Structures are given as C-alpha cells and as structure tokens.
Short mmCIF file of C-alpha atoms in Angstrom, two decimals:
data_model
loop_
_atom_site.label_atom_id
_atom_site.label_comp_id
_atom_site.label_asym_id
_atom_site.label_seq_id
_atom_site.Cartn_x
_atom_site.Cartn_y
_atom_site.Cartn_z
CA MET A 16 0.02 0.04 0.11
CA SER A 17 1.26 3.41 -0.94
CA ASN A 18 1.09 6.44 1.24
CA ARG A 19 0.20 8.32 -1.58
CA ASP A 20 -2.86 6.03 -2.23
CA ASN A 21 -6.13 8.06 -1.78
CA VAL A 22 -6.90 6.42 1.75
CA ASN A 23 -8.42 8.05 4.86
CA TYR A 24 -5.70 6.80 7.08
CA GLN A 25 -7.47 8.70 10.14
CA GLN A 26 -10.01 5.66 10.03
CA SER A 27 -7.34 3.09 10.12
CA ILE A 28 -5.44 4.07 13.20
CA ASP A 29 -7.06 3.88 16.60
CA GLN A 30 -7.08 7.44 18.09
CA GLY A 31 -10.16 6.71 20.18
CA GLU A 32 -9.04 8.31 23.50
CA ARG A 33 -8.34 11.59 21.85
CA LEU A 34 -10.95 14.20 21.25
CA VAL A 35 -9.08 15.76 18.29
CA PRO A 36 -7.33 12.78 16.38
CA VAL A 37 -3.94 13.71 15.12
CA ASN A 38 -4.13 14.58 11.24
CA LEU A 39 -2.65 11.81 9.44
CA ARG A 40 -3.73 12.69 5.91
CA GLN A 41 -0.61 12.57 3.73
CA THR A 42 -0.84 15.99 1.83
CA GLY A 43 2.85 16.43 1.39
CA ASP A 44 4.42 19.96 0.65
CA PRO A 45 2.26 22.06 -1.28
CA GLY A 46 4.82 24.39 -2.29
CA ILE A 47 3.09 27.51 -1.31
CA GLN A 48 4.59 30.71 -0.13
CA MET A 49 3.92 31.98 3.59
CA LEU A 50 2.22 35.29 4.05
CA ILE A 51 4.53 37.70 5.89
CA SER A 52 2.01 39.95 7.57
CA ASN A 53 1.72 42.15 10.75
CA ARG A 54 -0.51 39.62 12.36
CA VAL A 55 2.29 37.51 13.23
CA ARG A 56 5.23 39.08 15.46
CA LYS A 57 8.59 39.74 14.15
CA SER A 58 10.77 39.12 17.24
CA PRO A 59 13.60 41.60 17.75
CA TYR A 60 16.01 39.34 16.21
CA TRP A 61 13.97 38.66 13.15
CA HIS A 62 15.64 41.21 10.83
CA LEU A 63 19.03 39.97 11.83
CA SER A 64 18.05 36.30 11.12
CA VAL A 65 16.78 37.54 7.53
CA GLU A 66 20.35 39.29 7.13
CA ALA A 67 22.26 36.10 8.26
CA GLY A 68 20.45 34.30 5.34
CA CYS A 69 17.20 32.89 6.76
CA TRP A 70 15.11 31.69 3.83
CA LYS A 71 12.67 29.32 5.52
CA ALA A 72 10.55 29.99 8.54
CA THR A 73 7.46 28.57 10.35
CA VAL A 74 5.19 29.96 12.83
CA TYR A 75 5.77 29.40 16.79
CA ASN A 76 3.92 31.00 19.45
CA ARG A 77 2.42 33.40 16.80
CA MET A 78 5.98 34.51 15.94
CA TYR A 79 8.05 33.92 12.81
CA HIS A 80 10.58 31.08 13.64
CA PRO A 81 13.68 30.94 11.40
CA ARG A 82 13.81 27.26 10.27
CA ALA A 83 16.87 27.21 7.66
CA TYR A 84 19.87 29.35 6.63
CA VAL A 85 22.06 27.12 4.43
CA ARG A 86 20.61 26.47 1.07
CA PRO A 87 20.01 22.86 -0.20
CA GLU A 88 22.68 23.71 -2.85
CA ASP A 89 25.19 24.47 -0.24
CA GLY A 90 24.50 21.26 1.89
CA GLY A 91 21.28 22.39 3.73
CA ALA A 92 20.38 21.41 6.97
CA MET A 93 23.14 18.96 7.36
CA GLU A 94 25.80 21.45 6.87
CA GLU A 95 24.22 23.40 9.76
CA TYR A 96 24.30 20.13 11.49
CA ARG A 97 28.05 19.65 10.78
CA ALA A 98 28.54 23.24 12.33
CA LEU A 99 26.70 22.22 15.40
CA VAL A 100 28.49 19.25 16.51
CA ASN A 101 31.99 20.28 15.49
CA ASP A 102 32.25 24.11 16.16
CA VAL A 103 29.79 26.53 17.46
CA THR A 104 26.32 27.93 16.39
CA LEU A 105 23.94 30.97 16.93
CA TRP A 106 20.22 30.45 17.05
CA ASN A 107 17.39 32.87 17.07
CA VAL A 108 15.02 31.42 19.80
CA ALA A 109 13.11 34.60 20.55
CA VAL A 110 9.92 32.61 19.97
CA GLU A 111 10.53 30.94 23.36
CA ARG A 112 8.67 33.92 24.94
CA PRO A 113 9.80 33.87 28.47
CA ILE A 114 6.70 34.42 31.09
CA ARG A 115 7.60 35.92 34.21
CA VAL A 116 5.91 34.99 37.61
CA LYS A 117 6.99 37.41 40.16
CA GLY A 118 5.55 38.31 43.82
CA PRO A 119 5.48 36.95 47.42
CA ASP A 120 3.43 33.70 46.14
CA ALA A 121 5.61 33.10 43.11
CA GLU A 122 7.22 29.81 44.43
CA ALA A 123 3.77 28.49 45.81
CA PHE A 124 2.11 29.38 42.26
CA CYS A 125 4.77 27.87 40.44
CA ASN A 126 4.87 24.78 42.78
CA TYR A 127 1.32 24.42 42.05
CA VAL A 128 1.42 24.59 38.24
CA CYS A 129 4.53 22.13 37.60
CA THR A 130 4.53 18.60 38.43
CA ARG A 131 8.22 18.86 39.73
CA ASP A 132 8.94 20.19 43.14
CA VAL A 133 9.75 23.88 42.48
CA THR A 134 10.75 24.34 46.22
CA ARG A 135 13.98 22.34 45.54
CA VAL A 136 15.15 24.85 43.08
CA PRO A 137 17.33 27.41 44.29
CA PRO A 138 17.83 30.94 42.87
CA MET A 139 20.01 31.15 39.82
CA MET A 140 19.09 27.81 38.65
CA GLY A 141 16.44 26.28 36.49
CA ARG A 142 14.84 23.01 35.59
CA TYR A 143 13.20 21.20 32.68
CA VAL A 144 9.21 20.98 33.67
CA VAL A 145 6.15 19.91 32.53
CA LEU A 146 2.62 21.57 33.21
CA CYS A 147 -0.43 19.58 32.90
CA ASP A 148 -4.28 20.17 33.00
CA GLU A 149 -6.46 18.53 35.53
CA GLN A 150 -6.85 15.36 33.30
CA GLY A 151 -3.06 14.96 33.44
CA HIS A 152 -2.51 16.06 29.76
CA VAL A 153 0.94 18.14 29.11
CA LEU A 154 -0.08 21.84 28.32
CA ASN A 155 3.74 22.70 28.09
CA ASP A 156 7.25 21.48 28.58
CA PRO A 157 9.27 24.73 29.30
CA VAL A 158 12.56 25.37 30.87
CA MET A 159 12.08 27.16 34.33
CA LEU A 160 14.39 29.65 35.48
CA ARG A 161 14.26 30.81 39.03
CA VAL A 162 15.97 34.18 38.92
CA ALA A 163 15.06 35.16 42.43
CA ASP A 164 13.34 33.83 45.61
CA ASP A 165 10.28 35.79 44.39
CA GLU A 166 10.71 35.58 40.51
CA PHE A 167 10.25 32.66 37.89
CA TRP A 168 10.69 32.67 34.34
CA PHE A 169 9.30 30.25 31.95
CA THR A 170 10.81 29.92 28.61
CA ILE A 171 7.70 28.15 26.72
CA SER A 172 7.08 25.91 23.83
CA ASP A 173 4.36 26.50 21.46
CA SER A 174 1.21 27.23 23.45
CA ASP A 175 -0.32 29.95 25.40
CA LEU A 176 0.99 29.59 28.95
CA ALA A 177 0.65 32.99 30.09
CA TYR A 178 -3.13 32.80 29.56
CA TRP A 179 -3.54 29.59 31.28
CA PHE A 180 -1.22 30.93 34.31
CA LYS A 181 -3.61 34.03 34.34
CA GLY A 182 -6.84 31.91 34.05
CA ILE A 183 -5.50 29.42 37.12
CA ASN A 184 -4.68 32.50 39.22
CA HIS A 185 -8.04 34.36 38.57
CA GLY A 186 -9.56 32.03 41.08
CA LEU A 187 -6.78 31.10 43.46
CA ARG A 188 -5.60 34.70 43.70
CA TYR A 189 -2.11 34.11 44.39
CA ASP A 190 0.10 37.20 45.13
CA VAL A 191 1.87 37.45 41.84
CA SER A 192 2.20 39.23 38.66
CA ILE A 193 2.26 37.20 35.32
CA ASP A 194 3.62 38.87 32.21
CA GLU A 195 5.62 38.09 29.11
CA ILE A 196 8.57 40.54 29.29
CA ASP A 197 11.16 41.92 26.72
CA VAL A 198 13.63 39.30 27.40
CA SER A 199 14.43 37.63 23.99
CA PRO A 200 16.68 34.39 24.33
CA LEU A 201 19.31 33.46 21.72
CA GLN A 202 21.14 29.92 21.91
CA VAL A 203 24.76 29.39 21.64
CA GLN A 204 25.32 25.76 20.97
CA GLY A 205 28.18 23.33 20.19
CA PRO A 206 31.58 22.11 21.49
CA LYS A 207 33.22 25.56 21.34
CA SER A 208 30.15 27.40 22.92
CA GLU A 209 31.84 27.56 26.46
CA ASP A 210 34.93 29.08 25.09
CA LEU A 211 32.97 31.70 23.03
CA ILE A 212 30.69 32.83 26.03
CA ALA A 213 33.74 32.81 28.34
CA ASP A 214 35.31 35.21 25.85
CA LEU A 215 32.07 37.35 25.89
CA VAL A 216 31.31 37.58 29.70
CA GLY A 217 34.47 36.25 31.38
CA GLU A 218 35.71 33.23 32.88
CA GLY A 219 33.10 32.73 35.64
CA VAL A 220 30.88 31.21 33.05
CA ARG A 221 32.87 28.29 33.06
CA GLU A 222 31.88 27.48 36.68
CA VAL A 223 28.09 27.63 35.79
CA PRO A 224 26.40 24.03 36.21
CA TYR A 225 24.09 22.40 33.76
CA TYR A 226 20.74 24.55 34.29
CA GLY A 227 22.82 27.14 36.38
CA LEU A 228 22.25 30.87 35.75
CA MET A 229 24.89 33.76 35.54
CA ALA A 230 23.87 37.53 35.50
CA ALA A 231 26.13 39.23 33.10
CA THR A 232 26.80 42.11 30.59
CA ILE A 233 27.55 42.11 26.88
CA GLU A 234 28.62 45.40 25.23
CA GLY A 235 26.85 47.09 28.27
CA VAL A 236 23.63 45.33 28.05
CA GLU A 237 22.46 43.35 30.85
CA VAL A 238 21.97 39.50 30.14
CA LEU A 239 21.04 36.42 31.88
CA ILE A 240 22.91 33.38 30.62
CA SER A 241 21.87 29.76 31.61
CA GLN A 242 23.58 26.44 30.63
CA THR A 243 20.81 25.20 28.79
CA GLY A 244 19.70 24.35 25.17
CA PHE A 245 17.89 22.36 22.41
CA SER A 246 20.46 20.43 21.16
CA GLY A 247 22.19 17.85 23.40
CA GLU A 248 25.57 19.54 22.75
CA LYS A 249 27.25 21.72 25.14
CA GLY A 250 25.38 25.02 25.07
CA TYR A 251 24.03 28.25 26.62
CA GLU A 252 21.22 30.55 26.15
CA VAL A 253 21.51 34.36 26.47
CA TYR A 254 18.52 36.38 27.75
CA ALA A 255 19.12 39.83 26.50
CA TYR A 256 17.02 42.45 28.75
CA ASP A 257 15.34 45.15 26.80
CA SER A 258 15.94 43.24 23.84
CA THR A 259 13.75 45.31 21.54
CA LEU A 260 16.25 48.10 21.98
CA ASN A 261 19.68 46.00 22.50
CA ALA A 262 18.99 42.99 19.89
CA GLU A 263 21.59 44.24 17.49
CA THR A 264 24.13 45.00 20.19
CA VAL A 265 23.76 41.40 21.68
CA TRP A 266 23.60 39.82 18.36
CA ASN A 267 26.65 41.56 16.75
CA ALA A 268 28.89 41.05 19.65
CA ILE A 269 28.25 37.20 19.63
CA LEU A 270 28.74 37.10 15.61
CA ALA A 271 32.09 39.24 16.04
CA LYS A 272 33.40 37.23 19.11
CA GLY A 273 32.45 33.89 17.42
CA GLU A 274 34.54 34.66 14.08
CA LYS A 275 37.65 32.72 15.51
CA TYR A 276 35.62 29.70 16.59
CA GLY A 277 33.89 29.43 13.27
CA LEU A 278 30.52 30.41 14.37
CA LYS A 279 27.51 29.71 12.22
CA VAL A 280 24.19 31.19 12.41
CA ILE A 281 21.66 28.14 11.99
CA ALA A 282 18.23 27.15 12.76
CA PRO A 283 17.26 25.12 16.21
CA ALA A 284 18.92 21.57 15.46
CA HIS A 285 15.90 19.31 15.17
CA HIS A 286 18.19 16.67 13.40
CA ARG A 287 20.65 16.88 16.87
CA ARG A 288 17.73 17.03 19.26
CA ILE A 289 15.98 13.89 17.85
CA ALA A 290 19.10 12.12 18.43
CA ALA A 291 19.27 13.32 22.17
CA GLY A 292 15.69 12.08 22.57
CA ILE A 293 14.51 15.92 23.15
CA LEU A 294 10.83 16.26 22.38
CA SER A 295 9.42 19.19 20.30
CA TYR A 296 5.87 20.25 21.68
CA GLY A 297 3.09 20.31 19.06
CA GLN A 298 5.14 17.66 17.02
CA ASP A 299 6.07 14.85 19.66
CA LEU A 300 3.41 15.79 22.35
CA ASP A 301 0.55 18.28 22.72
CA HIS A 302 -2.41 19.16 24.98
CA GLU A 303 -3.94 15.54 24.60
CA THR A 304 -0.75 13.51 25.47
CA ASN A 305 0.13 11.98 28.89
CA PRO A 306 3.62 12.48 30.29
CA PHE A 307 3.65 8.48 30.70
CA GLN A 308 2.84 8.27 27.08
CA CYS A 309 5.56 10.32 25.50
CA ASN A 310 8.68 9.44 27.71
CA LEU A 311 8.07 11.87 30.28
CA GLY A 312 6.67 9.57 33.17
CA HIS A 313 9.77 10.71 35.16
CA MET A 314 8.56 14.05 35.30
CA VAL A 315 5.77 12.85 37.65
CA PRO A 316 7.54 13.00 41.02
CA LYS A 317 6.95 10.46 43.85
CA ALA A 318 8.38 12.36 46.61
CA LYS A 319 6.74 15.70 46.14
CA GLU A 320 4.41 16.57 49.03
CA ALA A 321 2.73 19.67 47.67
CA ASP A 322 -0.44 19.19 45.52
CA TYR A 323 -0.30 20.25 41.93
CA ILE A 324 -2.78 20.45 39.02
CA GLY A 325 -3.15 16.91 37.43
CA ARG A 326 -1.71 15.26 40.52
CA ASP A 327 -4.60 12.72 40.92
CA ALA A 328 -5.02 11.86 37.26
CA LEU A 329 -1.26 11.32 36.82
CA GLU A 330 -1.05 9.17 40.00
CA ARG A 331 -3.99 7.06 38.57
CA THR A 332 -2.29 6.85 35.16
CA ARG A 333 0.85 5.46 36.83
CA GLU A 334 -0.72 2.81 38.65
CA ARG A 335 -2.45 1.80 35.50
CA VAL A 336 0.90 1.68 33.56
CA ASN A 337 2.56 -0.19 36.28
CA ALA A 338 -0.42 -2.71 36.12
CA GLY A 339 0.14 -3.00 32.37
CA ASP A 340 -3.12 -1.42 31.67
CA PRO A 341 -2.06 2.36 30.49
CA PRO A 342 -5.18 4.47 29.59
CA PHE A 343 -3.91 5.16 26.28
CA SER A 344 -3.41 3.14 23.15
CA HIS A 345 -0.22 4.50 21.72
CA GLN A 346 3.13 4.88 23.23
CA LEU A 347 6.07 7.25 21.91
CA VAL A 348 9.11 5.24 20.72
CA GLY A 349 12.61 5.34 18.93
CA LEU A 350 12.71 3.95 15.48
CA ARG A 351 15.53 3.10 13.40
CA ILE A 352 14.22 3.59 9.76
CA GLY A 353 15.62 2.30 6.15
CA GLY A 354 15.27 4.26 3.10
CA ARG A 355 17.22 6.94 1.62
CA PRO A 356 18.66 9.74 4.07
CA ILE A 357 16.02 12.34 5.30
CA GLU A 358 17.51 15.53 5.62
CA ASP A 359 14.72 18.13 5.89
CA TYR A 360 11.62 18.31 8.01
CA ALA A 361 8.49 16.03 7.23
CA PRO A 362 5.54 17.73 6.01
CA ASP A 363 3.39 15.00 7.30
CA PHE A 364 3.30 12.32 10.23
CA TRP A 365 4.46 9.45 8.03
CA LEU A 366 2.86 6.20 9.11
CA VAL A 367 4.18 2.91 10.36
CA GLY A 368 2.55 -0.64 10.27
CA HIS A 369 3.24 -4.23 11.41
CA ASP A 370 4.31 -5.16 7.72
CA ALA A 371 3.85 -4.23 4.17
CA GLY A 372 0.34 -6.05 4.00
CA SER A 373 -1.24 -4.49 6.94
CA ASP A 374 -2.90 -1.22 7.40
CA PRO A 375 -0.94 1.56 9.17
CA CYS A 376 -1.10 1.44 13.02
CA GLY A 377 1.06 4.24 14.19
CA TRP A 378 2.66 7.50 12.87
CA ILE A 379 6.08 9.20 12.84
CA THR A 380 6.33 12.65 14.68
CA SER A 381 10.13 13.58 13.93
CA PRO A 382 12.35 11.66 11.65
CA TRP A 383 15.84 12.55 10.30
CA TYR A 384 19.10 11.00 9.23
CA SER A 385 21.84 10.56 11.79
CA PRO A 386 25.24 10.67 10.24
CA GLU A 387 26.96 8.95 13.23
CA LEU A 388 24.43 6.07 13.21
CA GLY A 389 24.41 5.74 9.37
CA THR A 390 20.57 5.50 9.28
CA ASN A 391 17.40 7.42 9.45
CA ILE A 392 16.01 7.98 13.27
CA ALA A 393 12.57 8.88 14.21
CA MET A 394 10.34 9.34 17.47
CA ALA A 395 6.90 7.65 16.66
CA TYR A 396 3.58 6.80 18.26
CA VAL A 397 2.91 2.89 17.84
CA PRO A 398 0.47 0.56 19.75
CA VAL A 399 1.58 -0.16 23.10
CA SER A 400 1.50 -3.95 22.36
CA VAL A 401 4.54 -3.27 19.93
CA ALA A 402 6.34 -0.61 21.96
CA VAL A 403 9.03 -2.97 22.99
CA ILE A 404 12.57 -2.72 21.86
CA GLY A 405 13.44 -4.80 18.98
CA THR A 406 10.19 -5.00 17.45
CA PRO A 407 10.14 -5.07 13.64
CA LEU A 408 8.01 -2.59 11.80
CA VAL A 409 7.73 -0.87 8.52
CA ALA A 410 7.42 2.86 7.58
CA TRP A 411 5.55 4.20 4.53
CA LEU A 412 7.65 7.25 3.45
CA PRO A 413 7.20 9.50 0.54
CA ASP A 414 8.79 8.13 -2.62
CA GLU A 415 11.88 10.34 -2.59
CA PHE A 416 13.09 8.22 0.60
CA LEU A 417 11.94 4.91 -0.77
CA ASP A 418 14.30 2.22 -2.15
CA ILE A 419 11.21 0.96 -4.12
CA PRO A 420 8.50 3.37 -4.85
CA GLY A 421 5.25 2.49 -3.15
CA GLN A 422 6.85 -0.14 -0.91
CA PRO A 423 7.46 0.67 2.86
CA VAL A 424 10.77 0.53 4.28
CA ASP A 425 12.01 -1.48 7.35
CA ALA A 426 11.92 -0.12 10.68
CA VAL A 427 12.78 -1.25 14.36
CA VAL A 428 11.62 -0.04 17.69
CA CYS A 429 14.80 1.01 19.67
CA GLU A 430 15.86 2.93 22.86
CA MET A 431 16.08 6.71 22.96
CA PRO A 432 18.30 8.70 23.19
CA PHE A 433 19.85 7.48 20.17
CA ARG A 434 22.94 9.39 21.04
CA ALA A 435 24.20 10.67 24.31
CA SER A 436 23.91 14.22 25.32
CA VAL A 437 27.07 16.25 26.53
CA ASN A 438 24.72 16.83 29.87
CA PRO A 439 22.49 13.84 30.55
CA SER A 440 18.90 14.62 30.75
CA SER A 441 16.71 14.46 33.87
CA ARG A 442 15.48 11.25 32.64
CA GLU A 443 18.74 9.87 32.32
CA ARG A 444 20.02 11.02 35.66
CA ALA A 445 17.20 9.68 37.39
CA LYS A 446 17.71 6.22 35.63
CA ALA A 447 21.46 6.21 36.55
CA ALA A 448 20.40 6.76 40.08
CA GLY A 449 17.73 3.69 40.11
CA ARG A 450 14.76 5.94 40.20
CA ASP A 451 11.80 6.22 37.74
CA PHE A 452 11.10 9.77 38.56
CA ALA A 453 12.94 13.22 38.84
CA TYR A 454 12.60 15.43 41.90
#
C-alpha cells in the first residue's frame, strides 16, 4: 500500500482516546509561499536572522521562527548540523517568549502549576518542567528559570502558557504578577560554546553548572546566561534584557566574538535534538498527551508533598501503567528506519505498520538522518502492544526516500536517546540513580 493512495488513514489507526485525532492525511509539501503580515509578530532578532540568510520560517507562539539558513545547494540542514556538532552555532529562539511569575507567592504558584517540586530549585538555577491540566495532559514543557526567591521565568514551548497561568490565578488569587517580558533568548550551541561565552562575559561562566544561571553584561547590555539548550551538545542561552532596544548589540557582539571559533548562524537543530531524545511540543506531544505516554513519566515525582494540577489523574495513570493497563492506545518510541537519508523537515506525520501487507497502526512524529549511526532515526507513536525494543515494523515514507517506490521500508523499535548528550537529561540522571522519577 502506497502512502500516496487516496486512503483516509484517520479511520485506520485507533485514536479513540483523543477528542481531536492527529491529522494523518498525507498531503505533502504544497509548495506555497507563507504570507508575512503584521498579524504574526517579528521578534527583535527577526531582521538579523534575515540578514544572516534565513530563507525558510514557520510560526511558533504566533511569531515568525527561522527554520533554515544554509541553502540546499550548499549542504542544507546537514551543513548546519556539521557546524553544531563540530564548532559553535547561534540560534534565534526569541519565540520561546519568557513568561515571568513574580511576587510574594511566586514559589507557591509555580509549585502548584508544575509537576516537579519547585521548592527544591534555588535562585539562579533552572529545571526542565512539564505543566499539566486536571486530566494529566501536557500543556507545556518549558525550561523554568528561578531568577530570584520571588521571580520565575518560563521559556515556553508552542502554546499560550501565560493565558493558562492568568486563568488559574483568577480563582486562586496568589499574590503574583504574570507577564510576558521583553527578554528575548538566543542559543549558543556546540562544543566551542563555552570558550565563546567565556570570551564574551568572562571566565566565571565556566563554573556555571548545567541548568545554572549567571548575570552578566555584553557590550553594556544586561543579560542572563543559562547553561541550557535544545541540542544535546554543550550550549548556553543568552537572555538579553530590553531586547527590543538591544537586539543588534548582543547579536553582533556574539557574531564578532564567534569569528575565531567558526561560528555559524543556524536554525534550531531538530536533527540533533531527535538524536538526543529531546521532544518538540506540537510535534511529539500536545495538550492531549499524557507524560507517561511520551517518555516523560519521570517528570511525575513520587516525593513531592505539595499538591499540583493534574496530580490525581497522573497518579492513577502511573498505577495503570505499572499494572500493564495504560489508559492510552499508543506509546512514543524510538525507531531506526531504512530508506534514503531524510535531511529536511517532514511535512506530514508519516505512517508505520506491522508489515507491508497490513494497514498502518502508528505515525512518525520526528524523523531525520543520523550521520553517526548511518541510518534514519525517528520518534513515533505505535500501539502499546508493539512498543517493545527490537520489534520490527515498516514505515511508509514519501517516494523520494524509498528504495522501491510505493513499498514501505523496514523499521525497528529502539531505545532513546539515539546518541548521548553532553549533559545527561533528567530522565537519564534519574535512571542512573535507580529512580523512575525526577525530583
């Protein structure tokens, strides 16, 4: 069965627990031009990204988000990948839109909306967190930065977290202010990032731990620097205060200092984050996904004493998962996939099945080619019954990636991450400590 056949695949894959099924129609890239209008925001770095060669963009948090700089004829996304894993790169990630929670009750409020125990996070440290609704579905998976005792920033994934916070607090009346702030982040990622950042702000940054923060200045502009990122490589995020005014100063200072390190401006590295097992909200999970369903069950702590939104539902889910009766039909897994190298973004959720003669039973969320492994890798949702490492499957890819047009390629369920990160994730650290949960 070809994925280009006129088949309504939505009816062939069980998504009965979802209210809005994942759209699995295989429509491909229509080749249309995206309208640039003032209904979508341009970040303070947008014009700088265009000057740096950005030629492809998407919309994220209602802002234009650069997605490609190197043209296909010059090596495309895989040339950007080589710069990331060998040297150092600069990313415009202003779409992360920091949301500030500040006030006397900031810790209590944040502890109530996060599954992890926020009281364990000291000032000038951060955490990767998930925030769930009452049913235990993930609404956002931001990086949370504790800037002070009474001030937290959430650098958000693609959803309206500020509206959620304001709605929650309308009834609870915590003594906090909740605002998006004019602090736009950049990421500096790659093995030479530490040397570059030390050149910019001083040797003290070398002492900043993973998820640690440091206040600094760049060319007189106040910045906050965190050792965080979306790549699996060594990296930092630079948050420029009053970024609408200071964008050029900070961006150009990083470019100038980066010349001797071979700095390249690139898009956020989905090829590397897939290898690292880092999820992308809206792609690998959404507001109908349970943490236990998408490899984030460790984000539901067992030792947290305080109540939080979704706690009862998540504890019930944990019990059912441990009993072998999960309340969901599909589980996120890693896949190794045959076929020709996938070196660009997939326009559809490509399909997987048991074998070439069966109907599809799952879908691929994030595929890419791994040069180190010499094969295509992906995250995918498959039936719980086959979400076992080593299970053979097939994948229906577009013809350009198939060895034989119309015939699916072999796939196999494998463990994530596909490649180790420079800094182990909270999941990996918990596993190494013999825990199935993070604090």
